CSV table of C-alpha atoms in Angstrom, one decimal:
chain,number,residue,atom,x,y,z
A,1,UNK,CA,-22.2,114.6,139.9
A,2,UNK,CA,-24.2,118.1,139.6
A,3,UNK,CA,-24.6,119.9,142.6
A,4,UNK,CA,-28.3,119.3,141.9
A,5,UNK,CA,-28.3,115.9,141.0
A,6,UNK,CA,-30.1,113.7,144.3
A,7,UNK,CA,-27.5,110.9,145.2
A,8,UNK,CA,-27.9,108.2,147.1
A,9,UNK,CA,-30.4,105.2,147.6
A,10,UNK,CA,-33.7,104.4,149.7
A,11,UNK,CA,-33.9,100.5,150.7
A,12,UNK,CA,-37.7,99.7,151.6
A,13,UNK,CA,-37.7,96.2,153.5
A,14,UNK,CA,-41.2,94.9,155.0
A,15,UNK,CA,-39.2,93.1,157.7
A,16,UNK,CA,-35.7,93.2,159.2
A,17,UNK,CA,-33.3,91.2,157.0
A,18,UNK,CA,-35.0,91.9,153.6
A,19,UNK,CA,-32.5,94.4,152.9
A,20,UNK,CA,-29.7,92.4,153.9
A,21,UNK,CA,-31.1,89.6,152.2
A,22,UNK,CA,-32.2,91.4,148.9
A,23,UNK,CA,-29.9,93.5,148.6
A,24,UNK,CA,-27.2,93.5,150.8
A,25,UNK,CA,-24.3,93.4,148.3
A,26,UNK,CA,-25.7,96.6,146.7
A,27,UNK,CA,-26.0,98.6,149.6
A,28,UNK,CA,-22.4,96.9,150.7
A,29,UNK,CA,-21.3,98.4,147.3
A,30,UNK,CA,-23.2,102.1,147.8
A,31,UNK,CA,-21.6,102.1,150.8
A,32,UNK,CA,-18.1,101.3,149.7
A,33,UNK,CA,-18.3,104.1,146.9
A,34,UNK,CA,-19.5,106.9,149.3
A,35,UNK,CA,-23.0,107.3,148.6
A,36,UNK,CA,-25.8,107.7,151.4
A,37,UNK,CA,-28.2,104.6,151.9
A,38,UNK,CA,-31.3,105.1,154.0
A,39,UNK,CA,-33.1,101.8,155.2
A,40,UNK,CA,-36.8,102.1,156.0
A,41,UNK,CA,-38.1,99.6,157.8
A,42,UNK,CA,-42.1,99.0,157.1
A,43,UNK,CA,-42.5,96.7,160.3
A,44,UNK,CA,-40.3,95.0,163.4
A,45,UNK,CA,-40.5,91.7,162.0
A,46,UNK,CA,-42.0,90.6,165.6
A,47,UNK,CA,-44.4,88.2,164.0
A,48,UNK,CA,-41.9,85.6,162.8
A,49,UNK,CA,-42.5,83.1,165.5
A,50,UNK,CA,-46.1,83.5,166.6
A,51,UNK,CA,-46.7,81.5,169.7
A,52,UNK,CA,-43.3,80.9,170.0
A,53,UNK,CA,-40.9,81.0,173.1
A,54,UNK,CA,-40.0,84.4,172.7
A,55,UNK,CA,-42.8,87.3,173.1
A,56,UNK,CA,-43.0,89.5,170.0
A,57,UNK,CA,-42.2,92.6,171.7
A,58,UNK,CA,-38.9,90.8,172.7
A,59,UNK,CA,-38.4,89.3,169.0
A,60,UNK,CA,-39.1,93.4,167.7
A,61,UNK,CA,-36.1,94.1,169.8
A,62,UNK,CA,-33.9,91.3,169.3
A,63,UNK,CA,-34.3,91.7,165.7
A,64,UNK,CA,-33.7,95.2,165.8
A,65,UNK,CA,-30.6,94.8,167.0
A,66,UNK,CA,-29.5,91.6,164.7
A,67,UNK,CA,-30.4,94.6,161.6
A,68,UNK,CA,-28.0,97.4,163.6
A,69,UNK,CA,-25.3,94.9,163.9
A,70,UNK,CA,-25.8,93.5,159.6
A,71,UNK,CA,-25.9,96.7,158.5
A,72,UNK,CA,-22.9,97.6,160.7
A,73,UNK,CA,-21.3,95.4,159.2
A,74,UNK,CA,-22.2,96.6,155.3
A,75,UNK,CA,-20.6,99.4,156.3
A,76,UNK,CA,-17.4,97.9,156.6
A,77,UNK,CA,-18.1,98.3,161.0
A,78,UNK,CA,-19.5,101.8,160.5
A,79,UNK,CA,-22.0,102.2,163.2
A,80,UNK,CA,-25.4,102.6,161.1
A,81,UNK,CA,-27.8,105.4,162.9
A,82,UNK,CA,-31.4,105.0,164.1
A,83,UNK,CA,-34.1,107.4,162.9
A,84,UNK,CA,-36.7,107.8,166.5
A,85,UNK,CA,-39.6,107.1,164.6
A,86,UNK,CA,-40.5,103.6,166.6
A,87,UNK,CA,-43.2,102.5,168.3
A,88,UNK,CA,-44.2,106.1,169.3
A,89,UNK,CA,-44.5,108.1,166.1
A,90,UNK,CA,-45.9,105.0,163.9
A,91,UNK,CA,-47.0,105.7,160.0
A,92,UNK,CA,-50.4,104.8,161.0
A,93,UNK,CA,-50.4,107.1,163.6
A,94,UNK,CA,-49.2,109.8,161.2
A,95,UNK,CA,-52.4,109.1,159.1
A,96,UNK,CA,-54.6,109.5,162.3
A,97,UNK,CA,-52.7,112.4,163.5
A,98,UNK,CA,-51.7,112.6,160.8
A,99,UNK,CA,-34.1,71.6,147.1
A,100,UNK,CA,-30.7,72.4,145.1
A,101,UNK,CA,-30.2,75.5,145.1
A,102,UNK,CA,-30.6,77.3,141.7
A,103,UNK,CA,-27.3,78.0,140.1
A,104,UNK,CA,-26.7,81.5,138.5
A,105,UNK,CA,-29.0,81.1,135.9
A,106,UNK,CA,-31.3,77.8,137.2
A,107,UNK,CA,-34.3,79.9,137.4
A,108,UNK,CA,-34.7,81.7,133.8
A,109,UNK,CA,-32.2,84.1,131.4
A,110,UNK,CA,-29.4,85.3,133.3
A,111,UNK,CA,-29.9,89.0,133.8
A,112,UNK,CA,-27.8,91.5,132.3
A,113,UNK,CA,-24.9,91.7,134.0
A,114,UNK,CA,-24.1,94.4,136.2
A,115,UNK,CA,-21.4,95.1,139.1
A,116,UNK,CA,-21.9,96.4,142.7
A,117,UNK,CA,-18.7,97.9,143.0
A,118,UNK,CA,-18.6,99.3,139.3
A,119,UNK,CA,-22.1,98.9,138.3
A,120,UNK,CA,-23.6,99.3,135.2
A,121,UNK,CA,-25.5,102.2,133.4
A,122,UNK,CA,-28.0,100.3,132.0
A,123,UNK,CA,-31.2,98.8,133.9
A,124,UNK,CA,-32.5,100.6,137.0
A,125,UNK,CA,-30.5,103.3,137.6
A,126,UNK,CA,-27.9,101.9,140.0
A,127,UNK,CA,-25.2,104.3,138.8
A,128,UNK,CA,-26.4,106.6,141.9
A,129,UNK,CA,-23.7,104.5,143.8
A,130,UNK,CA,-20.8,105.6,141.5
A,131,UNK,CA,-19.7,109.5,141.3
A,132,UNK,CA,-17.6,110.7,143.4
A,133,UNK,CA,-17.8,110.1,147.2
A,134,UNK,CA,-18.9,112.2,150.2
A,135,UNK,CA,-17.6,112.7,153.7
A,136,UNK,CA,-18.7,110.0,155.8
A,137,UNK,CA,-21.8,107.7,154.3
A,138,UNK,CA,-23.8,105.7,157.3
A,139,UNK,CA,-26.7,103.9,157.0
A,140,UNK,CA,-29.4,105.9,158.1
A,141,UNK,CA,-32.4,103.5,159.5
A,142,UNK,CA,-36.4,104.6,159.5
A,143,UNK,CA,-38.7,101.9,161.5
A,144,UNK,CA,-42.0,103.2,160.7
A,145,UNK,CA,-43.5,100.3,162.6
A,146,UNK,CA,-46.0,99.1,160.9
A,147,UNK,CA,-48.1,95.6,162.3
A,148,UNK,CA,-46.0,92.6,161.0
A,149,UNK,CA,-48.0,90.5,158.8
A,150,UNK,CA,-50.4,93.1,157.8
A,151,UNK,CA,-48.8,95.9,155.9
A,152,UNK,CA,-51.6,96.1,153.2
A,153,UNK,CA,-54.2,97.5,155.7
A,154,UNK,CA,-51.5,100.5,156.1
A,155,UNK,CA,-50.4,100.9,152.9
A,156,UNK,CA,-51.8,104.5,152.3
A,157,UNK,CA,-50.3,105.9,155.6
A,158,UNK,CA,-46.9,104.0,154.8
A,159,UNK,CA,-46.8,105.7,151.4
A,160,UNK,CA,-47.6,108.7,152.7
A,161,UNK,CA,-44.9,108.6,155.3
A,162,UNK,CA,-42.4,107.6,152.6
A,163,UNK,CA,-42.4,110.3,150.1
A,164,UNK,CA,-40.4,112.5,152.1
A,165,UNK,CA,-37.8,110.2,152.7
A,166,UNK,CA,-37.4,109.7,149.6
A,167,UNK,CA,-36.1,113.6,149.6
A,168,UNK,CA,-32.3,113.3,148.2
A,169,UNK,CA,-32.3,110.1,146.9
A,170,UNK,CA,-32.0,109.3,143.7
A,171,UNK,CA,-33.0,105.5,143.7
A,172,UNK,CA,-35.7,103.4,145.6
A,173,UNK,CA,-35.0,99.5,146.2
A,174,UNK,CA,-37.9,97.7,147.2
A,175,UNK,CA,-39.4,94.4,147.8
A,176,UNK,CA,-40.8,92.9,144.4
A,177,UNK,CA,-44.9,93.6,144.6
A,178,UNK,CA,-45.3,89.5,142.9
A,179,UNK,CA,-42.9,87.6,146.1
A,180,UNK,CA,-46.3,86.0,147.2
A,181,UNK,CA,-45.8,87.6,150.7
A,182,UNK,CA,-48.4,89.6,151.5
A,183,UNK,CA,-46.4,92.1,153.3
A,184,UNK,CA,-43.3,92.2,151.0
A,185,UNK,CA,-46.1,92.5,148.2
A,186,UNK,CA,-47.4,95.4,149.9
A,187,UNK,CA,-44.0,97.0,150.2
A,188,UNK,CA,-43.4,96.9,146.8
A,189,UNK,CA,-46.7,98.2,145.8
A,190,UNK,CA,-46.4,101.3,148.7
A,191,UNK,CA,-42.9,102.0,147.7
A,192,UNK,CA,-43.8,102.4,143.4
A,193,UNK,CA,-46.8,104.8,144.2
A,194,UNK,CA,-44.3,107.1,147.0
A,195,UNK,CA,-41.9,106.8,144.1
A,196,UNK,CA,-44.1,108.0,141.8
A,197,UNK,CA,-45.2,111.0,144.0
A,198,UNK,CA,-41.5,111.9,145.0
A,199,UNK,CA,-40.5,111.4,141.3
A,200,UNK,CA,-37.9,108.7,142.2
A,201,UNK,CA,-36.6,105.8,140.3
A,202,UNK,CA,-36.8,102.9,141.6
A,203,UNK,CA,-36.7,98.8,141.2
A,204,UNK,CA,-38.0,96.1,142.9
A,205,UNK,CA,-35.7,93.2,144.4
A,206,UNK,CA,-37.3,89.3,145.0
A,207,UNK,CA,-37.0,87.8,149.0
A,208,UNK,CA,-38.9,84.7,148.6
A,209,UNK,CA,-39.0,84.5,145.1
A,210,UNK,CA,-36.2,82.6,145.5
A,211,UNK,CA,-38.1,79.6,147.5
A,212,UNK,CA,-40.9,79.0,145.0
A,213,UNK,CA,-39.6,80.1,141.5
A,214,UNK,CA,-38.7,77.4,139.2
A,215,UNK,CA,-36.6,77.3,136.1
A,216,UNK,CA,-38.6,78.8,133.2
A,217,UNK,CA,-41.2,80.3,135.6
A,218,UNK,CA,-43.6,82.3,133.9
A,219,UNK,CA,-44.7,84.6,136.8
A,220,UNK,CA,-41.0,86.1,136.8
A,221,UNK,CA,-40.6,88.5,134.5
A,222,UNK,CA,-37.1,87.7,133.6
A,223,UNK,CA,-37.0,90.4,130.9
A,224,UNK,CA,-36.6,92.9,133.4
A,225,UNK,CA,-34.5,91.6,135.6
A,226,UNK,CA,-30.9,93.0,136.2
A,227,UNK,CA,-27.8,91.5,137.6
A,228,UNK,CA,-26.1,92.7,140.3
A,229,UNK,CA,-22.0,91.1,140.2
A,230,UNK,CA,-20.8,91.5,143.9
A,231,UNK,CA,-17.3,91.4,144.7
A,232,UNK,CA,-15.5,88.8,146.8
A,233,UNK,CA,-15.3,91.1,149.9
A,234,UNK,CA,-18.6,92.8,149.0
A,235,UNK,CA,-20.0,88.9,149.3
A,236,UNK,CA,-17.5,88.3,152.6
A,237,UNK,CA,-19.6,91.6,154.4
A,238,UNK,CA,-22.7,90.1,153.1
A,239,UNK,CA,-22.2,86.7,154.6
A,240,UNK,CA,-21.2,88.1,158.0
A,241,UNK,CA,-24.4,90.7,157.7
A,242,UNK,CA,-26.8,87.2,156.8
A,243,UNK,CA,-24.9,85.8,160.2
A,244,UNK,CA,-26.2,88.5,162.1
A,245,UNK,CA,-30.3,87.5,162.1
A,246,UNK,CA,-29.9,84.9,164.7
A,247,UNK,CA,-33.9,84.8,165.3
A,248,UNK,CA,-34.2,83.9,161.9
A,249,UNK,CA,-31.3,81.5,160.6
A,250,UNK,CA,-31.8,79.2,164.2
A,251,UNK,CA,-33.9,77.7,166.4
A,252,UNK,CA,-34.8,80.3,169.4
A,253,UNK,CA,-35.3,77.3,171.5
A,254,UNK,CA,-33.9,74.0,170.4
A,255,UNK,CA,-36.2,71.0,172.4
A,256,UNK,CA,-39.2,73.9,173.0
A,257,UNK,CA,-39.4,75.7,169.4
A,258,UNK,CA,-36.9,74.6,167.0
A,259,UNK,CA,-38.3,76.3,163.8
A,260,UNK,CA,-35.8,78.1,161.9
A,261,UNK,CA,-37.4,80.4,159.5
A,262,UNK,CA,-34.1,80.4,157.1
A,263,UNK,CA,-32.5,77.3,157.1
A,264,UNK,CA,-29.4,76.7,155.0
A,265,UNK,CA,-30.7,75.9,151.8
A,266,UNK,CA,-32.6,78.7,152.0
A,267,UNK,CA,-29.6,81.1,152.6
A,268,UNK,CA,-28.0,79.4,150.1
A,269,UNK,CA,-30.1,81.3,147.4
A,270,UNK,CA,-29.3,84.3,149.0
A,271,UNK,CA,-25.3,83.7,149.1
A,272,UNK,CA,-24.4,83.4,145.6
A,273,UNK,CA,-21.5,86.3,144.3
A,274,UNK,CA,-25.2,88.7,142.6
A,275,UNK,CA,-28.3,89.8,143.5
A,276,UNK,CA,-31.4,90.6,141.2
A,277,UNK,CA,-33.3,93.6,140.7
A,278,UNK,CA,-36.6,93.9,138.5
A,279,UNK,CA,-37.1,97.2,136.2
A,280,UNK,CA,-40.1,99.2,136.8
């Protein structure tokens, strides 16, 4: 790698556990070849049970630590490091102060192939997690706490606030801007413009694609979609990362509020040995 060259990626996830659930495997894979991942985290993900048993200042934290503990565990149980922007130093603030589950190929063309561990140099510009490795690569975390569930009215002051992160990275991973989530589609659309301005490559990665897309859908575009082959122990850290987000994969309070936003066939999509990343 030249001395010049930017290295490392920049994972952009509207709500704790999009990264993990998106992407996990590839940041698993960065991780495991040396190179530096930075998540930035658009919101807490305190919203996810509204008018549930657990106050959403409580769910912010709880699910705060579920993401330390997954992406911990990506790192092969290397502690991940918390950026101080929180509740405090907000990117809003900064603008005022400044039923099967699909099979492999069930939901259109199987995307080119591509390996987390040995990945491709075709498609989005993954190979920033080859080369050779540095020192001691953590998982550097950015909560720029942003209002859960309402992302678009702060997606100028969230872009603004992620070009500079995007400083030494060579590749940006964010949610796709078409998941019909309002936030995640917000995410995406933030991230491509900071991209742009930073001049960084990135791709776009599907969340709940995965619950509504159909086989032959026509509002994928499957032509630009790349597949990520995760090894058996990259898929192993994965799992145990998934594990993590108690507040999401069970009920906070079986008998009182027994909703469970990701219920096992629901994981299921995101368990398979690859993930997918659109071209952009």
């Amino acid at each position: 790698m030249a001395a010049d060259r930017a290295e490392g990626i920049v994972v952009v996830a509207a709500h704790p556990d999009d990264e993990v659930l998106g992407v996990g495997g590839t940041i698993a894979g960065a991780l495991a070849n040396g190179r530096r991942v930075r998540v930035v985290l658009l919101t807490d993900g305190g919203a996810s049970h509204p008018d549930g048993p657990v106050s959403p200042d409580r769910l912010a934290v709880l699910r705060a630590r579920e993401t330390e503990e997954a992406l911990a565990d990506l790192a092969n149980d290397r502690p991940a490091t918390w950026d101080p922007v929180g509740p405090d130093r907000t990117a809003s603030g900064a603008a005022t102060a400044g039923t099967a589950t699909p099979g492999p190929a069930a939901l259109g063309p199987e995307p080119a192939e591509m390996s987390a561990d040995h990945p491709a140099t075709e498609g989005p510009s993954i190979e920033s997690i080859e080369g050779p490795a540095i020192a001691s690569p953590v998982v550097d975390v950015v909560r720029l706490g942003l209002p859960d569930t309402a992302v678009a009215a702060h997606e100028a002051a969230a872009c603004t606030a992620l070009v500079p992160l995007l400083a030494g990275f060579e590749l940006c991973l964010a949610p796709w801007s078409h998941d019909l989530h309002a936030d995640h589609e917000a995410a995406g659309r933030l991230a491509a413009r900071a991209c742009h301005q930073a001049g960084t490559r990135h791709a776009q990665y599907p969340v709940w694609m995965w619950h509504w897309g159909r086989p032959g859908d026509s509002r994928v575009p499957w032509s630009r979609a790349v597949r990520v082959d995760l090894a058996p122990h990259t898929l192993v850290r994965k799992e145990q990362a998934i594990g993590r987000f108690a507040t999401q994969i069970a009920a906070l309070a079986p008998g009182e509020d027994d909703r469970v936003i990701l219920p096992p066939e629901e994981l299921a999509h995101f368990t398979r040995p690859f993930e997918v990343l659109f071209r952009c």
